[in-house]
mmCIF file of C-alpha atoms in Angstrom:
data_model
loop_
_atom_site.group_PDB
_atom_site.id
_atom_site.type_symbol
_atom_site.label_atom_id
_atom_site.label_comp_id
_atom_site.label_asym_id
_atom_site.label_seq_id
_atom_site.Cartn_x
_atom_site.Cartn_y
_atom_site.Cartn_z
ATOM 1 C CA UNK A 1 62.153 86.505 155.699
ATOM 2 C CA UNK A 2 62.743 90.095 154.060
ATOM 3 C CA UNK A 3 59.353 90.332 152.921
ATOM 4 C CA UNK A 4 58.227 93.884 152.740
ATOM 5 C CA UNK A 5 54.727 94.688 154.585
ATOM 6 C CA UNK A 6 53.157 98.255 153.198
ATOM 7 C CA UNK A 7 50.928 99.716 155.381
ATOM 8 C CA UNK A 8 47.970 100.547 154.671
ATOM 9 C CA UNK A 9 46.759 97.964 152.613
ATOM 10 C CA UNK A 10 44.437 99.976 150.487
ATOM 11 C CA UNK A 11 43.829 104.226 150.529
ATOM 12 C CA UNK A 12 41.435 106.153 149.310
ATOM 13 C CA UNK A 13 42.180 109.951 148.220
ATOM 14 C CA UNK A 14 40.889 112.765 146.245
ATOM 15 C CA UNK A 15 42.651 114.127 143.314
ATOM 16 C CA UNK A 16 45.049 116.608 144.228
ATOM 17 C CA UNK A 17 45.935 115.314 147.557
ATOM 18 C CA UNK A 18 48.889 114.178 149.021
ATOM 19 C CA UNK A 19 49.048 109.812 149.438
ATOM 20 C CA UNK A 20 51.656 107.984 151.471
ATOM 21 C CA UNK A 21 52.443 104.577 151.953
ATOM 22 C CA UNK A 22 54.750 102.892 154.507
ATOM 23 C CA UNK A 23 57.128 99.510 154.074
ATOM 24 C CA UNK A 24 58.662 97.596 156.691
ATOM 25 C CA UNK A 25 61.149 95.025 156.474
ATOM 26 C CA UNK A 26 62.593 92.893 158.212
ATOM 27 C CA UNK A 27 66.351 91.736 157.648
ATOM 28 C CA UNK A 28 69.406 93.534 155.906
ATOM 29 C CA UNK A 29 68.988 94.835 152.154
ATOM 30 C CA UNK A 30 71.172 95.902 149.373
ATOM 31 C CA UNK A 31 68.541 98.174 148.490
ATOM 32 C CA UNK A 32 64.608 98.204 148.511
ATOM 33 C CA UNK A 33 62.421 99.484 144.927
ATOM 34 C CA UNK A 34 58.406 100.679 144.668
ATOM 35 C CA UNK A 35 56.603 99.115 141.809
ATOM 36 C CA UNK A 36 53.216 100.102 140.294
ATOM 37 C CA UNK A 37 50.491 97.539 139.238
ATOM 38 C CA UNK A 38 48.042 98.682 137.384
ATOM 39 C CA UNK A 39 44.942 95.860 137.262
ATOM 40 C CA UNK A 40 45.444 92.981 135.421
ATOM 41 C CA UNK A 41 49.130 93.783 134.513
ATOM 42 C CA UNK A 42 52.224 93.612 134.773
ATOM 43 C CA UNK A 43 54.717 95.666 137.922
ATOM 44 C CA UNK A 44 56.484 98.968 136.268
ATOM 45 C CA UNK A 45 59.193 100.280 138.591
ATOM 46 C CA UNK A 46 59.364 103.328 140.271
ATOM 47 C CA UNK A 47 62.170 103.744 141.800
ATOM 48 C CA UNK A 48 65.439 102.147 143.613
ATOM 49 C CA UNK A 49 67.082 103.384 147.062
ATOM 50 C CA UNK A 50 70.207 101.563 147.741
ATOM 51 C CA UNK A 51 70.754 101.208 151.281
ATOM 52 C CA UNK A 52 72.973 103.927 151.938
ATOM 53 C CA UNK A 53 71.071 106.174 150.546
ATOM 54 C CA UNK A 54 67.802 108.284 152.907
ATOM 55 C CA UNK A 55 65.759 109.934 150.413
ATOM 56 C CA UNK A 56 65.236 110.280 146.939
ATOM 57 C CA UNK A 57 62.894 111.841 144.658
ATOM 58 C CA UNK A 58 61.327 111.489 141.098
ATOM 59 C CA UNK A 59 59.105 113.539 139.571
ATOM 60 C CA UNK A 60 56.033 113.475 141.794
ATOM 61 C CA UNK A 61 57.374 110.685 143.934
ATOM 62 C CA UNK A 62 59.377 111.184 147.462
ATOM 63 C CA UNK A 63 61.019 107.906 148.877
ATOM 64 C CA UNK A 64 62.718 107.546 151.806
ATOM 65 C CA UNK A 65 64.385 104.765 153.934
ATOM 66 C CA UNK A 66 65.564 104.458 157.468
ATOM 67 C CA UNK A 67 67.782 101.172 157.445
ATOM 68 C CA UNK A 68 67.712 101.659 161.629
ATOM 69 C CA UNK A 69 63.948 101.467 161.337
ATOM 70 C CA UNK A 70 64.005 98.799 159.194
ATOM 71 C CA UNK A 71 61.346 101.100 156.684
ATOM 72 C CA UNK A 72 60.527 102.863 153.888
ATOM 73 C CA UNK A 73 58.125 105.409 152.617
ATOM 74 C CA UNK A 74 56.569 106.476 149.519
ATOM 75 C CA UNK A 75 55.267 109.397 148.782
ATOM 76 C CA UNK A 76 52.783 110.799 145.985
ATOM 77 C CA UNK A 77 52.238 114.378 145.320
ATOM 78 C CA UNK A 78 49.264 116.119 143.778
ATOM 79 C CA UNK A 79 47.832 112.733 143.227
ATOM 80 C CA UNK A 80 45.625 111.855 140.045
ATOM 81 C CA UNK A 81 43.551 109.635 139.046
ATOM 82 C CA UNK A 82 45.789 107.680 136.676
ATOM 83 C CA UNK A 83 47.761 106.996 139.521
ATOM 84 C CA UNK A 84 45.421 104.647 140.831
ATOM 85 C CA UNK A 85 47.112 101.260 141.140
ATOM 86 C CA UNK A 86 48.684 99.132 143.616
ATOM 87 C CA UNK A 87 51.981 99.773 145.077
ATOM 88 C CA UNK A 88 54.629 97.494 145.847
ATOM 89 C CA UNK A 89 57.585 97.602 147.967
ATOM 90 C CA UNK A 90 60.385 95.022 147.215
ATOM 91 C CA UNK A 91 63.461 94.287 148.964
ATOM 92 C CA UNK A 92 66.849 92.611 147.894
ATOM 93 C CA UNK A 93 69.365 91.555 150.208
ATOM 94 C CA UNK A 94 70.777 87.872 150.093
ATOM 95 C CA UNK A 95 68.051 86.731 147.458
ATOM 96 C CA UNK A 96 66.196 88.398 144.590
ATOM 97 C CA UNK A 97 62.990 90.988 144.947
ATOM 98 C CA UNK A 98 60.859 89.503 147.293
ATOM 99 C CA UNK A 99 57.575 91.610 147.364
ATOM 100 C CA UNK A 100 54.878 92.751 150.068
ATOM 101 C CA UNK A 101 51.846 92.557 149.598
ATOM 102 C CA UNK A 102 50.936 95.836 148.473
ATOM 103 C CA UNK A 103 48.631 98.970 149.177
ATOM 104 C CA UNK A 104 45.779 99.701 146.790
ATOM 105 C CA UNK A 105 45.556 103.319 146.176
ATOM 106 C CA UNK A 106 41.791 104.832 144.872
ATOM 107 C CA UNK A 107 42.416 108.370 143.805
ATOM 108 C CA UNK A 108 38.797 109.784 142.971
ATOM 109 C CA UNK A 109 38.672 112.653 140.681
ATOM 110 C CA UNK B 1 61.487 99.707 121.897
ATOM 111 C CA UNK B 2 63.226 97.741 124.236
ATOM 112 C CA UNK B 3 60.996 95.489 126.403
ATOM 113 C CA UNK B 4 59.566 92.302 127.772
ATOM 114 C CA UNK B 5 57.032 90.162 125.613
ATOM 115 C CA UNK B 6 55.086 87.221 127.206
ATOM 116 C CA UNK B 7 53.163 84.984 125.406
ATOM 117 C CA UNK B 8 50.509 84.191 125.582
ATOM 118 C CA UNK B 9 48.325 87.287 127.229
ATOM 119 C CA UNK B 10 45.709 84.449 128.135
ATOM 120 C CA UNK B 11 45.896 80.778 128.403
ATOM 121 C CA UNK B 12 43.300 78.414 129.317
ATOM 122 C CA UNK B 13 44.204 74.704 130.178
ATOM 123 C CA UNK B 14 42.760 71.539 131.509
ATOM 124 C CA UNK B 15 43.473 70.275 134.810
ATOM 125 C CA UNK B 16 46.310 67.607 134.644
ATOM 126 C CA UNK B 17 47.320 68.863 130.482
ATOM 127 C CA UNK B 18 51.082 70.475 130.546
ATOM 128 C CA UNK B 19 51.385 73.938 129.760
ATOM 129 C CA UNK B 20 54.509 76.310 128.479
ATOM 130 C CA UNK B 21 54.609 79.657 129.178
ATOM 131 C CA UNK B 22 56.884 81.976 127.220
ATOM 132 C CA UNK B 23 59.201 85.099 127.763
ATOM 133 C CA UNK B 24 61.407 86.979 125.249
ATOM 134 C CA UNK B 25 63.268 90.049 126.178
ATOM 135 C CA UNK B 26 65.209 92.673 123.702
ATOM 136 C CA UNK B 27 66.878 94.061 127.035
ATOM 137 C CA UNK B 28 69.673 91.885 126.566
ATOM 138 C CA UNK B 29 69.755 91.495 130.453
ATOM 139 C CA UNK B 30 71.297 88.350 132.157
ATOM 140 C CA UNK B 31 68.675 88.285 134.315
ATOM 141 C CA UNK B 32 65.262 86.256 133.882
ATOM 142 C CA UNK B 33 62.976 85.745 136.916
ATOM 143 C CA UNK B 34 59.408 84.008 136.888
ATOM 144 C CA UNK B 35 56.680 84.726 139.150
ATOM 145 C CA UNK B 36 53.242 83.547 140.462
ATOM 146 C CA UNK B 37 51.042 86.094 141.211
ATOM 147 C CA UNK B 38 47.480 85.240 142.882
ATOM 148 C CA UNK B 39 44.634 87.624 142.876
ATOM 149 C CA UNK B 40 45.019 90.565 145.381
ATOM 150 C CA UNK B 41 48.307 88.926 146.557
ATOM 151 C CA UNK B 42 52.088 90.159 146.238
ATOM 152 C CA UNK B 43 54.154 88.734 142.954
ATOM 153 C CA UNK B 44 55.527 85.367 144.364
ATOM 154 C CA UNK B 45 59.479 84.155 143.219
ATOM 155 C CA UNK B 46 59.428 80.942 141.584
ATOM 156 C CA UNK B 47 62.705 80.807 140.103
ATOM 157 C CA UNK B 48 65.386 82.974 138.086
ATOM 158 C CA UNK B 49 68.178 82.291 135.392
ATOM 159 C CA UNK B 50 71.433 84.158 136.338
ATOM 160 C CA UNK B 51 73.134 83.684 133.229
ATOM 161 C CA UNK B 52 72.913 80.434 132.792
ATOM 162 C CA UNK B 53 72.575 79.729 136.339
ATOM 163 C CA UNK B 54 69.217 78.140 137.431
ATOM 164 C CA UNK B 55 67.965 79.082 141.247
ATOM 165 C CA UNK B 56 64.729 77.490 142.191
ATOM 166 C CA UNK B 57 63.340 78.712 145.067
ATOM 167 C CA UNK B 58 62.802 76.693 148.349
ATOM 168 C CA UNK B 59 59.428 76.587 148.606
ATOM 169 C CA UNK B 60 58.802 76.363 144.685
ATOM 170 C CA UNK B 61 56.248 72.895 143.485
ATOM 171 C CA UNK B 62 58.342 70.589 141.471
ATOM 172 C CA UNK B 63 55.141 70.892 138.986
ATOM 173 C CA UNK B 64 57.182 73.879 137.740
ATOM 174 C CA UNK B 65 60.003 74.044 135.279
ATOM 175 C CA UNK B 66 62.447 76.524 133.830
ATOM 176 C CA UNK B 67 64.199 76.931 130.860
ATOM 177 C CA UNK B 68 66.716 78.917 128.920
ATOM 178 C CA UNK B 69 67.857 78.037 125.815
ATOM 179 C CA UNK B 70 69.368 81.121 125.229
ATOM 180 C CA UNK B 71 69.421 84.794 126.327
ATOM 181 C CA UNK B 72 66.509 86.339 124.986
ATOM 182 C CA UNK B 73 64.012 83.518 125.779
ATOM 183 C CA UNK B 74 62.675 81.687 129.190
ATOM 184 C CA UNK B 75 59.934 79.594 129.441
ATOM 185 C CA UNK B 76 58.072 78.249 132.405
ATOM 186 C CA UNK B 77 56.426 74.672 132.043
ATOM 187 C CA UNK B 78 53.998 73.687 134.265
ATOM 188 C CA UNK B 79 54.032 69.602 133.962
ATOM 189 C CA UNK B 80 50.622 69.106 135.557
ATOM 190 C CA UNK B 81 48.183 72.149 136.294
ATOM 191 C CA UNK B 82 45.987 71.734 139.176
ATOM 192 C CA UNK B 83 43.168 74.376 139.954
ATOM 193 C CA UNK B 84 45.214 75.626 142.427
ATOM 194 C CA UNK B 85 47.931 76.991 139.578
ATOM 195 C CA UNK B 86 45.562 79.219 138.120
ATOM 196 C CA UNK B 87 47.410 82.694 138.796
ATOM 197 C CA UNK B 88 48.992 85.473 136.819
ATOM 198 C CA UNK B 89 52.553 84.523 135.925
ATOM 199 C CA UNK B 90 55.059 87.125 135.211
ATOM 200 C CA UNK B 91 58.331 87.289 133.567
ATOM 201 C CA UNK B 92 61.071 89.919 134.660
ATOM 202 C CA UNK B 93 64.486 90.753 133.466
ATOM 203 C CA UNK B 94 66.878 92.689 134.757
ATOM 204 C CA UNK B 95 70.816 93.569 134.421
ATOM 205 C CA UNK B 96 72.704 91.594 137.472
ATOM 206 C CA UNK B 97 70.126 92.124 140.465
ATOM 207 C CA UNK B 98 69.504 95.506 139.730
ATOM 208 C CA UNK B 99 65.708 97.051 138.661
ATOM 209 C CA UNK B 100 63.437 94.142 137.499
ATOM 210 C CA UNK B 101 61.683 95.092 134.001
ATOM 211 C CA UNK B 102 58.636 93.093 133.957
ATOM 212 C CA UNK B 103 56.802 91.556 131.115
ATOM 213 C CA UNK B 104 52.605 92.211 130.685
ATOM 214 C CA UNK B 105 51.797 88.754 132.384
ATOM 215 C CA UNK B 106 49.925 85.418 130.984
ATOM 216 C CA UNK B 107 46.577 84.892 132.759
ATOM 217 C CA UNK B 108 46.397 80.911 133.323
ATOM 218 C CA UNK B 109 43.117 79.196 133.610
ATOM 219 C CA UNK B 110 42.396 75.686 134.341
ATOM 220 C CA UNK B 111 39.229 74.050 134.243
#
């Protein structure tokens, strides 16, 4: 399976701070995407990183992937409170998204 | 705007009555996915359209149907609910298997 497994699976921060959250995989990908959830609702994407591709950035967010490590990592800048959500990692490789199980960011203002 | 409408939001059924499920998409994407999400648990693939194309996935309940009658429009029919069905289910779209766009979700109940 190429099931993505974030790490942790739920963080707590304070607004302002810095939050991370780690993916591991475990076969080949094409390319591996974050999604959002807000509670009771539907995924929004983030952002894609193809699988020749390290880092990349968007607005307040920092991903980066090390295909040798079989990982990724997201990473959230001057956090807020509307950022609270859970986070999703999905990989595609030989079959559609398949999703981990996701890390529940709290960001308390 | 351009999105992903599911309908309906909420549905409550009885255990053992079929259900439908709806998607329509303005994306114009060739793309249409459906999954089952559980509470506190990761969006699980049930099947996609690729085109026309169905691909059921392995592990998917025969309980659970697909179709597409056309390009804007998937539905998901769920021939006998159990309690075990009740779940979020979300529609996606997206252009080949590029970035998934996903629809607001239908809440299923059954009592």
């Amino acid at each position: 399976s190429q099931q993505g497994e974030e790490d942790p699976q739920a963080l707590s921060i304070q607004e302002g701070e810095n939050a991370t959250m780690n993916c591991s995989y475990k076969t080949s990908i094409n390319n591996l995407q974050w999604y959002r959830q807000n509670s009771g609702r539907g995924l929004v994407h983030l952002i894609l990183i193809r699988s020749n591709e390290r880092e990349k950035h968007s607005g307040r967010l920092r991903v980066t992937l090390d295909t040798s490590k079989k990982s990724s990592s997201l990473l959230i800048t001057a956090s807020r409170a509307a950022d609270t959500a859970s986070y999703f990692c999905a990989t595609e490789g030989n079959t559609p998204l398949v999703f981990g199980k996701g890390t529940r960011l709290s960001v308390i203002a | 705007d351009a999105m992903v409408i599911q309908n309906p939001r909420y549905q409550v059924t009885q255990f053992g009555k079929p259900v439908t499920l709806s998607c329509s998409q303005t994306l114009n994407h060739n793309v249409m996915y459906w999954y089952q999400q559980k509470s506190s648990q990761a969006p699980k693939l049930l099947f996609h359209y690729y085109d026309k194309d169905f691909n059921n996935e392995a592990d998917t309940p025969d309980n659970f149907q697909s179709r597409r009658p056309n390009t804007s429009f998937c539905f998901l029919d769920i021939r006998s609910p159990g309690l075990g069905d009740a779940a979020m289910y979300l529609c996606a779209t997206s252009l080949y298997l590029d970035e998934q766009f996903f629809g607001p979700g239908t809440r299923l109940t059954v009592l």
